[in-house]
Amino acid sequence: MANLIEVKNLKKYFKTNRGLLHAVDDVSFSIEKGKTLGVVGESGCGKSTLGRTVIHLHEKTSGEIWFEGKDISDVNKQQLKDLREDMQMIFQDPFSSLNPRMSVSQLIAEPLLIYKKCGSRQELEERVTKLMDTVGLAQRLYNSYPHELDGGRRQRIGIARALALEPKFIVCDEPVSALDVSIQAQIINLMQDLQEEHQLTYMFITHDMSVVRHISDDIMVMYLGMMVEFCDSEEIFHNRFHPYTKALLDAVPIPTVKAKKERRLIKGEITSPINPGNECRFAKRCPYADEACFASTPAAEEVCPGHFVACHHVREINNLK
Amino acid sequence: MGKDKKETSAIRGKKKSQFRNIMRRFMKNQTAVFGLVVIVVLLIFALFPAQLSNPDYTIQDLANRYAGPSAQHFLGTDELGRDMYTRIVWGCRTSLAIGLASVGIACAIGVTLGTLAGYFGGILDNVLMRIVDVLMAVPNLLLGISIVAALGNSISVLIFAIALGNIAAFARVTRSSVITVRDTEYVEAARATGASDGRIMWKYVLPNALAPIIVQVTTSLAGNILNISGLSFVGLGVPAPTPEWGSMLSNARSIMRDYPLQIVFPGIAIMLTVFAFNLFGDGLRDALDPRLKN
Amino acid sequence: MSKILEIKDLTIHYVTDDEVVKAVNDISITLEEGESLGLVGETGAGKTTTAMGILGLVPNPPGKIIGGEVIYKGKNLLKLSEAEMRKIRGHEISMIFQDPMTALNPVLTVGDQIMEVIRLHQKVSKAEAMKRAMDMMEMVGIEGGRCNEYPHQFSGGMKQRIVIAIALACNPSLLIADEPTTALDVTIQAQVLDLIDNLKKKFNTSLLLITHDLGVVAEVCDKVAIVYAGRIVEYGNLESIYNNPKHPYTNGLFGSIPDFSKKAHRLNPIRGLMPDPSNLPEGCAFAERCPNATDECRKRQPPVVEVEPGHSVRCLMFEKEGR
């Protein structure tokens, strides 16, 4: 199947008082139509910035973004507005991403009004009602305000808003992280159903390994603005090659009683990617690091078909050819 | 169809119109309602002074200067023997008109500047805010004096002079409030939906940045009514013989030791007005926020 | 082993003019010395209120302790005066809060903050307290030399370590940790959990861990209490609950978590939402969401049934099975 979105060497730097912050550094990936790319990493790894840069909420520093075979790296205001119809976003925090002064119906109607999708008031009302049904919001909430609702329902509003324009691509930035597990599962199921029904393509950003495995077709692991590993979501849970990916997955607490597993804890904490040198960004925390790692930034290489790893020592560590 | 509508509204819960919602929340706040009642009374006085007091506020009774309250002049008389009650009622019109008009103008200009500066930031913010700094550096009274001195003292010049001194405060308050709202996630969400800057400012930023602006309106209103008296004191206020509370107050200043009532009645009038607008403003601020419980 | 904490039928309501929020209803748990108990539940289940109740920190008004006992080493804490409670708080029972960013005072150095607790509860010289503070920092894995730095100079994980150092400074016998790792990244969470686990063993401290994460509980706890709408619906040791969950809510929780070890096509969430704690139903609070609910469930509060030794469930389905 054709790639819906293709990103090549995308960079996003922020100027800060302490220097240039490399939030996203030379990231490339593509997502096929109707598939989900899971982007995982810890806070500060640039995954949210990546998502926002792809849909032009942040202006990129350099790189290319292709959408449905068209180069959309540089667009003007009108092109951007047209593009936004096809690319939407679901936000992390359903408590802060909804305007507290608008009612549920107003919130959902907003994108339809902006794009003048409905000729009459009645048509608008019908569309809003239908969207509410689609995401499982009861009609009695039509005139409620977001502060009257719980997190799950608010996130349903967020999803309805994102769906209103019938987009092709949705960036989901930690859409279930703020929710309780039982509600989280409801929302994940809803998102999967919608994906099947509307042939949606998701870029699903999260720090939750269990969720990402459940929903993704491909997974990209990021560390300090760079991609460290990219492969099929099944593959990564059986064969993970990058030392960071290993540590990350080992650290996930699993809700089963077993003999306490031996964990390879990594020391130290994530630093901030301000003025990074020409070295592997994980080197300072990596148990396998040597001079080579501090001498140059490793490029991603295809270790086996469809499985990319950016590590100088990937072959030695994993006994690969 | 009609029946249909009834049914949907039954399911959806009453379509609460914004205005009725706000009214309901406002009415629950007793102190704010008190403020509103006082304001309504003041407005009635301001609209119908002739009916509610003597139609002529210039009648002098030089034999009866500085009289205390009596059956004939139940708030007494002033230094020219004019009836104090009549002058306070007529003064209500002048004071409220100047106060409201100057605040309205200052608010409109200041909020616009502050919103643009806060929302867009960058060079625009710098330029606008430096202009505001210049305005702020000039003391209000001095600014008023120079404008009135240059353009002559009519009521409209007075309003303009006082408004000009208030713009800076509105711009600053609005800007800082807008900056905090600008960076919220729902504004980003609106941008991701494709909303234009104008729409974001109007529907997202301003409604959520309103609270400190409303407080500023009420404090400015109070300050402006007092400001007029400052200008009156240096003889640049409301031209005589138009009654105005501030000038009544400053006229009485020299003789307040001997005739304290001369200062008490206009003082009470100003205080009550300021107080009422403050209560009303606080109530309005709370009522406009749907997050507060109905 | 001796019982260190026993909570019996603790009930805490928040009473306002308009409504009564039944936050905690008849909660009973026991904690032995050196043991750790996980209190698991969703937002608004009453976990934090329970912890506040133990420490006597429920804001009053509107909070009201309606009934029950909190027996700590033979003393009923609910009967103690505020002055007596102050001696216990931070000294014998201490608490770790969820957000390390806000739990530390930004204008005091971390060394001073650890020292403060020590000097508040023990009569030691300033120099001695400072030395102890530096030892505590070393113990949680931060160089003692950094004691003159301010909280903002530390990263999130480091701050949480300092919060832990403060909590353990007086060597308490009971540590209450309210979502101690929720604000942290997984790799840091693993470090902090490891630290808590090690220190707990070293000092034989009992731990009451409040969390929504069943994975975290599996890592550190011996016993588990599943809380729903202010009631413990299932209570027992870790193995029996994780390997043999009985209550439909517990089953629902496990079904909601995407399985890490294999990929399922769909999750099995619990339908519906938790009831409003100001408007709890007469019968079982979970009945509305329960796949097995009967009319009886809606009418009658289910009793606590012991389904196997040390494993009790509050559900009518098991009433006949129980002893």
mmCIF file with all atom_site columns, C-alpha atoms in Angstrom, chain A residues 41-44 150 152-153 178-186 188-190 192-193 196 207 209-217 233-234 237-238 240 244 247-258 260-261 263 265-270 285, chain C residues 41-44 155-159 161 184-191 193-194 197 201 212-216 218-221 238-239 242-243 249 252-274 289:
data_model
loop_
_atom_site.group_PDB
_atom_site.id
_atom_site.type_symbol
_atom_site.label_atom_id
_atom_site.label_alt_id
_atom_site.label_comp_id
_atom_site.label_asym_id
_atom_site.label_entity_id
_atom_site.label_seq_id
_atom_site.pdbx_PDB_ins_code
_atom_site.Cartn_x
_atom_site.Cartn_y
_atom_site.Cartn_z
_atom_site.occupancy
_atom_site.B_iso_or_equiv
_atom_site.pdbx_formal_charge
_atom_site.auth_seq_id
_atom_site.auth_comp_id
_atom_site.auth_asym_id
_atom_site.auth_atom_id
_atom_site.pdbx_PDB_model_num
ATOM 1   C CA . GLY A 1 41  ? 10.064  7.529   24.388 1.00 0.00 ? 41  GLY A CA 1
ATOM 2   C CA . GLU A 1 42  ? 10.392  9.260   27.708 1.00 0.00 ? 42  GLU A CA 1
ATOM 3   C CA . SER A 1 43  ? 9.456   12.842  28.427 1.00 0.00 ? 43  SER A CA 1
ATOM 4   C CA . GLY A 1 44  ? 11.750  15.227  26.635 1.00 0.00 ? 44  GLY A CA 1
ATOM 5   C CA . ASP A 1 150 ? -15.073 13.212  33.365 1.00 0.00 ? 150 ASP A CA 1
ATOM 6   C CA . GLY A 1 152 ? -13.088 9.870   29.293 1.00 0.00 ? 152 GLY A CA 1
ATOM 7   C CA . ARG A 1 153 ? -16.020 11.882  27.998 1.00 0.00 ? 153 ARG A CA 1
ATOM 8   C CA . ALA A 1 178 ? -4.466  11.093  31.574 1.00 0.00 ? 178 ALA A CA 1
ATOM 9   C CA . LEU A 1 179 ? -7.253  8.525   31.843 1.00 0.00 ? 179 LEU A CA 1
ATOM 10  C CA . ASP A 1 180 ? -7.966  5.711   34.263 1.00 0.00 ? 180 ASP A CA 1
ATOM 11  C CA . VAL A 1 181 ? -7.275  2.216   32.947 1.00 0.00 ? 181 VAL A CA 1
ATOM 12  C CA . SER A 1 182 ? -10.879 1.167   32.496 1.00 0.00 ? 182 SER A CA 1
ATOM 13  C CA . ILE A 1 183 ? -11.660 4.382   30.610 1.00 0.00 ? 183 ILE A CA 1
ATOM 14  C CA . GLN A 1 184 ? -8.378  4.147   28.738 1.00 0.00 ? 184 GLN A CA 1
ATOM 15  C CA . ALA A 1 185 ? -9.438  0.792   27.333 1.00 0.00 ? 185 ALA A CA 1
ATOM 16  C CA . GLN A 1 186 ? -12.774 2.215   26.174 1.00 0.00 ? 186 GLN A CA 1
ATOM 17  C CA . ILE A 1 188 ? -8.462  2.743   22.731 1.00 0.00 ? 188 ILE A CA 1
ATOM 18  C CA . ASN A 1 189 ? -11.220 0.482   21.468 1.00 0.00 ? 189 ASN A CA 1
ATOM 19  C CA . LEU A 1 190 ? -13.093 3.485   20.116 1.00 0.00 ? 190 LEU A CA 1
ATOM 20  C CA . GLN A 1 192 ? -9.419  1.317   16.764 1.00 0.00 ? 192 GLN A CA 1
ATOM 21  C CA . ASP A 1 193 ? -13.019 1.047   15.611 1.00 0.00 ? 193 ASP A CA 1
ATOM 22  C CA . GLU A 1 196 ? -11.181 0.578   10.696 1.00 0.00 ? 196 GLU A CA 1
ATOM 23  C CA . HIS A 1 207 ? 5.168   6.657   26.781 1.00 0.00 ? 207 HIS A CA 1
ATOM 24  C CA . MET A 1 209 ? 4.700   0.489   26.169 1.00 0.00 ? 209 MET A CA 1
ATOM 25  C CA . SER A 1 210 ? 1.688   -1.757  26.663 1.00 0.00 ? 210 SER A CA 1
ATOM 26  C CA . VAL A 1 211 ? -0.638  0.670   24.909 1.00 0.00 ? 211 VAL A CA 1
ATOM 27  C CA . VAL A 1 212 ? 1.717   1.232   22.022 1.00 0.00 ? 212 VAL A CA 1
ATOM 28  C CA . ARG A 1 213 ? 2.129   -2.448  21.406 1.00 0.00 ? 213 ARG A CA 1
ATOM 29  C CA . HIS A 1 214 ? -1.597  -2.914  21.418 1.00 0.00 ? 214 HIS A CA 1
ATOM 30  C CA . ILE A 1 215 ? -2.443  -0.233  18.907 1.00 0.00 ? 215 ILE A CA 1
ATOM 31  C CA . SER A 1 216 ? 0.553   0.122   16.609 1.00 0.00 ? 216 SER A CA 1
ATOM 32  C CA . ASP A 1 217 ? 1.628   -1.548  13.400 1.00 0.00 ? 217 ASP A CA 1
ATOM 33  C CA . SER A 1 233 ? 5.456   -3.651  16.568 1.00 0.00 ? 233 SER A CA 1
ATOM 34  C CA . GLU A 1 234 ? 5.571   -7.412  17.025 1.00 0.00 ? 234 GLU A CA 1
ATOM 35  C CA . PHE A 1 237 ? 8.829   -7.198  21.618 1.00 0.00 ? 237 PHE A CA 1
ATOM 36  C CA . HIS A 1 238 ? 10.807  -10.237 20.524 1.00 0.00 ? 238 HIS A CA 1
ATOM 37  C CA . ARG A 1 240 ? 14.939  -5.431  20.320 1.00 0.00 ? 240 ARG A CA 1
ATOM 38  C CA . TYR A 1 244 ? 17.954  1.870   25.188 1.00 0.00 ? 244 TYR A CA 1
ATOM 39  C CA . ALA A 1 247 ? 16.219  -0.916  29.076 1.00 0.00 ? 247 ALA A CA 1
ATOM 40  C CA . LEU A 1 248 ? 12.973  0.873   28.344 1.00 0.00 ? 248 LEU A CA 1
ATOM 41  C CA . LEU A 1 249 ? 11.020  -2.326  27.883 1.00 0.00 ? 249 LEU A CA 1
ATOM 42  C CA . ASP A 1 250 ? 12.656  -3.965  30.869 1.00 0.00 ? 250 ASP A CA 1
ATOM 43  C CA . ALA A 1 251 ? 11.608  -1.076  33.072 1.00 0.00 ? 251 ALA A CA 1
ATOM 44  C CA . VAL A 1 252 ? 7.911   -1.524  32.342 1.00 0.00 ? 252 VAL A CA 1
ATOM 45  C CA . PRO A 1 253 ? 6.187   -2.962  35.399 1.00 0.00 ? 253 PRO A CA 1
ATOM 46  C CA . ILE A 1 254 ? 4.094   -5.936  34.361 1.00 0.00 ? 254 ILE A CA 1
ATOM 47  C CA . PRO A 1 255 ? 0.939   -6.811  36.273 1.00 0.00 ? 255 PRO A CA 1
ATOM 48  C CA . THR A 1 256 ? 1.653   -10.482 36.791 1.00 0.00 ? 256 THR A CA 1
ATOM 49  C CA . VAL A 1 257 ? 3.143   -12.370 39.671 1.00 0.00 ? 257 VAL A CA 1
ATOM 50  C CA . LYS A 1 258 ? 6.332   -14.021 38.598 1.00 0.00 ? 258 LYS A CA 1
ATOM 51  C CA . LYS A 1 260 ? 10.969  -10.861 40.069 1.00 0.00 ? 260 LYS A CA 1
ATOM 52  C CA . LYS A 1 261 ? 12.607  -10.548 36.735 1.00 0.00 ? 261 LYS A CA 1
ATOM 53  C CA . ARG A 1 263 ? 16.068  -5.965  35.240 1.00 0.00 ? 263 ARG A CA 1
ATOM 54  C CA . LEU A 1 265 ? 18.291  -0.840  34.963 1.00 0.00 ? 265 LEU A CA 1
ATOM 55  C CA . ILE A 1 266 ? 19.994  1.998   33.238 1.00 0.00 ? 266 ILE A CA 1
ATOM 56  C CA . LYS A 1 267 ? 21.681  4.559   35.380 1.00 0.00 ? 267 LYS A CA 1
ATOM 57  C CA . GLY A 1 268 ? 21.198  8.276   35.277 1.00 0.00 ? 268 GLY A CA 1
ATOM 58  C CA . GLU A 1 269 ? 18.478  10.296  33.692 1.00 0.00 ? 269 GLU A CA 1
ATOM 59  C CA . ILE A 1 270 ? 17.608  11.761  30.369 1.00 0.00 ? 270 ILE A CA 1
ATOM 60  C CA . ARG A 1 285 ? 23.785  6.000   30.151 1.00 0.00 ? 285 ARG A CA 1
ATOM 61  C CA . GLY C 2 41  ? -8.124  2.045   42.406 1.00 0.00 ? 41  GLY C CA 1
ATOM 62  C CA . GLU C 2 42  ? -9.108  4.662   39.888 1.00 0.00 ? 42  GLU C CA 1
ATOM 63  C CA . THR C 2 43  ? -9.301  8.406   40.286 1.00 0.00 ? 43  THR C CA 1
ATOM 64  C CA . GLY C 2 44  ? -11.843 9.313   42.922 1.00 0.00 ? 44  GLY C CA 1
ATOM 65  C CA . SER C 2 155 ? 15.812  16.483  37.790 1.00 0.00 ? 155 SER C CA 1
ATOM 66  C CA . GLY C 2 156 ? 12.384  14.977  38.457 1.00 0.00 ? 156 GLY C CA 1
ATOM 67  C CA . GLY C 2 157 ? 13.681  11.560  39.453 1.00 0.00 ? 157 GLY C CA 1
ATOM 68  C CA . MET C 2 158 ? 16.301  13.110  41.748 1.00 0.00 ? 158 MET C CA 1
ATOM 69  C CA . LYS C 2 159 ? 13.658  15.263  43.409 1.00 0.00 ? 159 LYS C CA 1
ATOM 70  C CA . ARG C 2 161 ? 14.636  10.598  45.669 1.00 0.00 ? 161 ARG C CA 1
ATOM 71  C CA . LEU C 2 184 ? 8.118   9.827   36.462 1.00 0.00 ? 184 LEU C CA 1
ATOM 72  C CA . ASP C 2 185 ? 9.319   8.179   33.276 1.00 0.00 ? 185 ASP C CA 1
ATOM 73  C CA . VAL C 2 186 ? 9.425   4.389   33.177 1.00 0.00 ? 186 VAL C CA 1
ATOM 74  C CA . THR C 2 187 ? 13.169  4.016   33.419 1.00 0.00 ? 187 THR C CA 1
ATOM 75  C CA . ILE C 2 188 ? 13.238  6.433   36.363 1.00 0.00 ? 188 ILE C CA 1
ATOM 76  C CA . GLN C 2 189 ? 10.171  4.773   37.848 1.00 0.00 ? 189 GLN C CA 1
ATOM 77  C CA . ALA C 2 190 ? 12.040  1.469   37.803 1.00 0.00 ? 190 ALA C CA 1
ATOM 78  C CA . GLN C 2 191 ? 14.951  3.087   39.639 1.00 0.00 ? 191 GLN C CA 1
ATOM 79  C CA . LEU C 2 193 ? 10.706  1.483   42.835 1.00 0.00 ? 193 LEU C CA 1
ATOM 80  C CA . ASP C 2 194 ? 13.941  -0.416  43.252 1.00 0.00 ? 194 ASP C CA 1
ATOM 81  C CA . ASP C 2 197 ? 12.007  -1.759  47.762 1.00 0.00 ? 197 ASP C CA 1
ATOM 82  C CA . LYS C 2 201 ? 13.884  -4.197  53.358 1.00 0.00 ? 201 LYS C CA 1
ATOM 83  C CA . HIS C 2 212 ? -3.617  2.987   39.954 1.00 0.00 ? 212 HIS C CA 1
ATOM 84  C CA . ASP C 2 213 ? -0.963  0.865   38.302 1.00 0.00 ? 213 ASP C CA 1
ATOM 85  C CA . LEU C 2 214 ? -1.349  -2.861  38.776 1.00 0.00 ? 214 LEU C CA 1
ATOM 86  C CA . GLY C 2 215 ? 2.130   -3.340  37.354 1.00 0.00 ? 215 GLY C CA 1
ATOM 87  C CA . VAL C 2 216 ? 3.749   -1.216  40.045 1.00 0.00 ? 216 VAL C CA 1
ATOM 88  C CA . ALA C 2 218 ? 3.154   -6.433  41.344 1.00 0.00 ? 218 ALA C CA 1
ATOM 89  C CA . GLU C 2 219 ? 6.699   -5.135  41.656 1.00 0.00 ? 219 GLU C CA 1
ATOM 90  C CA . VAL C 2 220 ? 6.699   -4.084  45.298 1.00 0.00 ? 220 VAL C CA 1
ATOM 91  C CA . CYS C 2 221 ? 3.660   -5.277  47.230 1.00 0.00 ? 221 CYS C CA 1
ATOM 92  C CA . LEU C 2 238 ? -0.624  -10.545 45.757 1.00 0.00 ? 238 LEU C CA 1
ATOM 93  C CA . GLU C 2 239 ? -0.550  -14.060 44.351 1.00 0.00 ? 239 GLU C CA 1
ATOM 94  C CA . TYR C 2 242 ? -3.317  -11.620 40.550 1.00 0.00 ? 242 TYR C CA 1
ATOM 95  C CA . ASN C 2 243 ? -3.602  -15.307 39.779 1.00 0.00 ? 243 ASN C CA 1
ATOM 96  C CA . TYR C 2 249 ? -14.215 -5.139  38.903 1.00 0.00 ? 249 TYR C CA 1
ATOM 97  C CA . GLY C 2 252 ? -12.363 -5.712  34.495 1.00 0.00 ? 252 GLY C CA 1
ATOM 98  C CA . LEU C 2 253 ? -9.213  -3.873  35.517 1.00 0.00 ? 253 LEU C CA 1
ATOM 99  C CA . PHE C 2 254 ? -7.007  -6.695  34.321 1.00 0.00 ? 254 PHE C CA 1
ATOM 100 C CA . GLY C 2 255 ? -8.979  -6.882  31.073 1.00 0.00 ? 255 GLY C CA 1
ATOM 101 C CA . SER C 2 256 ? -8.468  -3.167  30.485 1.00 0.00 ? 256 SER C CA 1
ATOM 102 C CA . ILE C 2 257 ? -4.699  -3.306  30.520 1.00 0.00 ? 257 ILE C CA 1
ATOM 103 C CA . PRO C 2 258 ? -3.210  -4.127  27.154 1.00 0.00 ? 258 PRO C CA 1
ATOM 104 C CA . ASP C 2 259 ? -1.251  -7.315  27.588 1.00 0.00 ? 259 ASP C CA 1
ATOM 105 C CA . PHE C 2 260 ? 2.415   -6.664  27.317 1.00 0.00 ? 260 PHE C CA 1
ATOM 106 C CA . SER C 2 261 ? 3.352   -10.209 26.467 1.00 0.00 ? 261 SER C CA 1
ATOM 107 C CA . LYS C 2 262 ? 1.024   -10.816 23.548 1.00 0.00 ? 262 LYS C CA 1
ATOM 108 C CA . LYS C 2 263 ? -1.017  -8.782  21.161 1.00 0.00 ? 263 LYS C CA 1
ATOM 109 C CA . ALA C 2 264 ? -4.761  -9.019  21.474 1.00 0.00 ? 264 ALA C CA 1
ATOM 110 C CA . HIS C 2 265 ? -7.070  -7.644  18.872 1.00 0.00 ? 265 HIS C CA 1
ATOM 111 C CA . ARG C 2 266 ? -9.338  -5.845  21.300 1.00 0.00 ? 266 ARG C CA 1
ATOM 112 C CA . LEU C 2 267 ? -9.341  -4.837  24.915 1.00 0.00 ? 267 LEU C CA 1
ATOM 113 C CA . ASN C 2 268 ? -12.168 -5.745  27.240 1.00 0.00 ? 268 ASN C CA 1
ATOM 114 C CA . PRO C 2 269 ? -12.905 -2.574  29.094 1.00 0.00 ? 269 PRO C CA 1
ATOM 115 C CA . ILE C 2 270 ? -15.430 -2.172  31.863 1.00 0.00 ? 270 ILE C CA 1
ATOM 116 C CA . ARG C 2 271 ? -18.378 -0.353  30.378 1.00 0.00 ? 271 ARG C CA 1
ATOM 117 C CA . GLY C 2 272 ? -19.690 2.821   31.908 1.00 0.00 ? 272 GLY C CA 1
ATOM 118 C CA . LEU C 2 273 ? -18.228 5.054   34.571 1.00 0.00 ? 273 LEU C CA 1
ATOM 119 C CA . MET C 2 274 ? -17.655 5.030   38.289 1.00 0.00 ? 274 MET C CA 1
ATOM 120 C CA . ARG C 2 289 ? -21.126 -1.735  35.219 1.00 0.00 ? 289 ARG C CA 1
#
